[in-house]
Amino acid sequence: IIFLDFDGVITHDYSPKELFTWPDGLTGYVCGIDPNSVKLVEEIRAFADADIVITSDWRKHHHLRELRQRLSIYIDPNRVLFFTEVLPWPNKRGHEIQLVLDNLAPNKYIILDDMSEKDFLEHQRPFLVRTQDDLGIMEKDVIKAKELFKSEKETDNTRKD
């Protein structure tokens, strides 16, 4: 499984800008999805034959169907499974990911995100491929992700925190 954040991974400072309307009716330009970044995610996904679970805050303002369609420039929409559940504060993204790990128990997974390690549970941190928020996913991140999937060590999904 690839746990995929959007902002700082496939959207970044150099992404095409697009007009967005928030639920309260305000509109403004935001960083859109960068096709080149999606292509890099697909390179990892194809290498690992992995499915994608969306962890991004975009899940709060977009339907899964829409995000599958937007990723479909390179990624088969059927490989995008679902969103992680949005948990109330003080839970972290790692807690949301843990719910999926507990239910699916994948042998291997990675987390593509620009958030700090502290936002994830301790046993998840070795599987974090942390991207630069301003540049998004880069070739060095693809290499690291492939190495994590290639490693013979299987993940230990048990909660220790």
Short mmCIF file of C-alpha atoms in Angstrom, two decimals:
data_model
loop_
_atom_site.label_atom_id
_atom_site.label_comp_id
_atom_site.label_asym_id
_atom_site.label_seq_id
_atom_site.Cartn_x
_atom_site.Cartn_y
_atom_site.Cartn_z
CA ILE A 1 0.00 0.00 0.00
CA ILE A 2 1.08 3.54 -0.72
CA PHE A 3 -0.37 6.05 1.74
CA LEU A 4 -0.51 9.18 -0.41
CA ASP A 5 -0.61 12.78 0.72
CA PHE A 6 -1.21 15.40 -1.98
CA ASP A 7 0.11 18.75 -0.73
CA GLY A 8 3.89 18.66 -0.78
CA VAL A 9 3.91 15.41 -2.78
CA ILE A 10 1.88 15.78 -5.99
CA THR A 11 1.00 19.44 -5.47
CA HIS A 12 3.78 21.93 -4.76
CA ASP A 13 5.02 25.42 -5.49
CA TYR A 14 5.67 24.60 -9.16
CA SER A 15 2.35 22.84 -9.81
CA PRO A 16 -0.13 24.41 -12.20
CA LYS A 17 -2.48 26.77 -10.38
CA GLU A 18 -6.21 26.17 -10.41
CA LEU A 19 -9.28 27.96 -9.13
CA PHE A 20 -10.87 26.26 -6.11
CA THR A 21 -14.10 26.98 -4.23
CA TRP A 22 -14.15 26.01 -0.55
CA PRO A 23 -17.34 24.73 1.12
CA ASP A 24 -17.97 28.19 2.62
CA GLY A 25 -18.12 29.67 -0.89
CA LEU A 26 -14.74 31.45 -0.88
CA THR A 27 -12.68 30.99 -4.02
CA GLY A 28 -9.01 31.34 -4.73
CA TYR A 29 -6.12 29.91 -6.67
CA VAL A 30 -4.40 26.85 -5.22
CA CYS A 31 -1.62 24.55 -6.37
CA GLY A 32 -3.13 21.93 -8.62
CA ILE A 33 -2.03 18.35 -9.16
CA ASP A 34 1.25 18.13 -11.06
CA PRO A 35 1.06 15.44 -13.78
CA ASN A 36 4.82 14.83 -13.58
CA SER A 37 4.54 14.13 -9.86
CA VAL A 38 1.62 11.74 -10.43
CA LYS A 39 3.79 9.94 -12.98
CA LEU A 40 6.49 9.44 -10.32
CA VAL A 41 3.92 8.03 -7.88
CA GLU A 42 2.73 5.65 -10.61
CA GLU A 43 6.33 4.54 -11.18
CA ILE A 44 6.48 3.47 -7.52
CA ARG A 45 2.99 1.94 -7.61
CA ALA A 46 3.76 -0.12 -10.71
CA PHE A 47 7.14 -1.24 -9.32
CA ALA A 48 5.53 -2.53 -6.12
CA ASP A 49 2.19 -3.55 -7.67
CA ALA A 50 0.70 -1.54 -4.80
CA ASP A 51 -2.67 0.03 -4.19
CA ILE A 52 -3.09 3.63 -3.00
CA VAL A 53 -4.88 4.95 0.06
CA ILE A 54 -5.33 8.73 0.15
CA THR A 55 -4.32 10.40 3.42
CA SER A 56 -4.39 13.97 2.11
CA ASP A 57 -6.55 16.71 3.57
CA TRP A 58 -8.03 16.91 0.06
CA ARG A 59 -10.31 14.07 1.26
CA LYS A 60 -12.15 16.68 3.33
CA HIS A 61 -13.18 18.76 0.29
CA HIS A 62 -13.28 16.31 -2.64
CA HIS A 63 -15.12 13.11 -3.45
CA LEU A 64 -13.10 9.95 -3.96
CA ARG A 65 -14.52 9.60 -7.47
CA GLU A 66 -13.15 13.04 -8.40
CA LEU A 67 -9.68 12.36 -7.02
CA ARG A 68 -9.51 8.97 -8.73
CA GLN A 69 -10.35 10.71 -11.99
CA ARG A 70 -7.71 13.39 -11.45
CA LEU A 71 -5.03 10.79 -10.72
CA SER A 72 -6.10 8.71 -13.72
CA ILE A 73 -3.77 10.66 -16.02
CA TYR A 74 -1.25 7.96 -15.02
CA ILE A 75 -2.81 5.82 -12.26
CA ASP A 76 -5.56 3.23 -12.80
CA PRO A 77 -8.50 4.53 -10.71
CA ASN A 78 -9.19 0.97 -9.51
CA ARG A 79 -5.83 1.03 -7.72
CA VAL A 80 -6.95 4.00 -5.56
CA LEU A 81 -8.83 2.19 -2.80
CA PHE A 82 -10.22 4.80 -0.40
CA PHE A 83 -9.50 7.66 1.99
CA THR A 84 -8.18 7.20 5.49
CA GLU A 85 -10.71 8.13 8.14
CA VAL A 86 -10.50 11.70 9.46
CA LEU A 87 -9.96 11.42 13.21
CA PRO A 88 -10.52 14.29 15.66
CA TRP A 89 -7.66 16.19 17.27
CA PRO A 90 -5.33 15.25 19.03
CA ASN A 91 -4.97 12.25 16.71
CA LYS A 92 -2.22 12.43 14.11
CA ARG A 93 -2.06 11.19 10.54
CA GLY A 94 -0.25 8.14 11.88
CA HIS A 95 -3.35 7.17 13.87
CA GLU A 96 -5.46 7.40 10.72
CA ILE A 97 -2.97 5.21 8.86
CA GLN A 98 -2.90 2.74 11.75
CA LEU A 99 -6.62 2.06 11.34
CA VAL A 100 -5.93 0.90 7.79
CA LEU A 101 -2.91 -1.15 8.84
CA ASP A 102 -5.00 -2.84 11.54
CA ASN A 103 -7.75 -3.70 9.04
CA LEU A 104 -5.74 -4.66 5.96
CA ALA A 105 -2.47 -5.88 7.53
CA PRO A 106 -0.37 -5.32 4.39
CA ASN A 107 3.00 -7.06 4.14
CA LYS A 108 4.62 -3.87 2.93
CA TYR A 109 3.67 -0.23 2.77
CA ILE A 110 5.17 3.21 2.38
CA ILE A 111 3.96 6.67 3.33
CA LEU A 112 4.50 9.47 0.79
CA ASP A 113 4.13 12.68 2.76
CA ASP A 114 5.84 15.99 3.50
CA MET A 115 4.78 16.02 7.16
CA SER A 116 7.26 15.68 9.99
CA GLU A 117 8.09 12.25 11.44
CA LYS A 118 6.34 13.31 14.66
CA ASP A 119 3.00 13.16 12.80
CA PHE A 120 3.40 9.39 12.46
CA LEU A 121 3.60 6.56 14.97
CA GLU A 122 7.10 5.44 15.85
CA HIS A 123 6.88 2.07 14.08
CA GLN A 124 5.62 3.79 10.88
CA ARG A 125 8.55 6.22 10.60
CA PRO A 126 10.96 3.84 8.83
CA PHE A 127 8.39 3.60 6.01
CA LEU A 128 7.99 7.36 5.56
CA VAL A 129 9.32 8.80 2.33
CA ARG A 130 9.34 12.44 3.30
CA THR A 131 9.14 14.83 0.36
CA GLN A 132 10.00 18.52 0.23
CA ASP A 133 6.79 20.52 0.51
CA ASP A 134 7.90 23.17 -1.98
CA LEU A 135 9.19 20.74 -4.64
CA GLY A 136 7.00 17.67 -4.17
CA ILE A 137 8.08 14.15 -4.99
CA MET A 138 11.43 13.86 -6.75
CA GLU A 139 13.50 11.06 -8.26
CA LYS A 140 15.41 10.56 -4.99
CA ASP A 141 12.07 9.86 -3.28
CA VAL A 142 11.17 7.30 -5.96
CA ILE A 143 14.48 5.54 -5.35
CA LYS A 144 13.92 5.45 -1.59
CA ALA A 145 10.34 4.17 -2.02
CA LYS A 146 11.46 1.38 -4.34
CA GLU A 147 14.19 0.40 -1.89
CA LEU A 148 11.61 0.16 0.90
CA PHE A 149 9.33 -2.02 -1.21
CA LYS A 150 12.27 -4.12 -2.41
CA SER A 151 13.63 -4.79 1.05
CA GLU A 152 13.02 -8.29 2.28
CA LYS A 153 12.04 -7.04 5.70
CA GLU A 154 8.31 -7.17 6.11
CA THR A 155 6.56 -4.42 7.99
CA ASP A 156 5.52 -4.83 11.57
CA ASN A 157 2.10 -3.20 11.74
CA THR A 158 1.59 -3.68 15.44
CA ARG A 159 1.05 -0.57 17.46
CA LYS A 160 3.82 0.13 19.93
CA ASP A 161 2.91 3.73 20.70
#
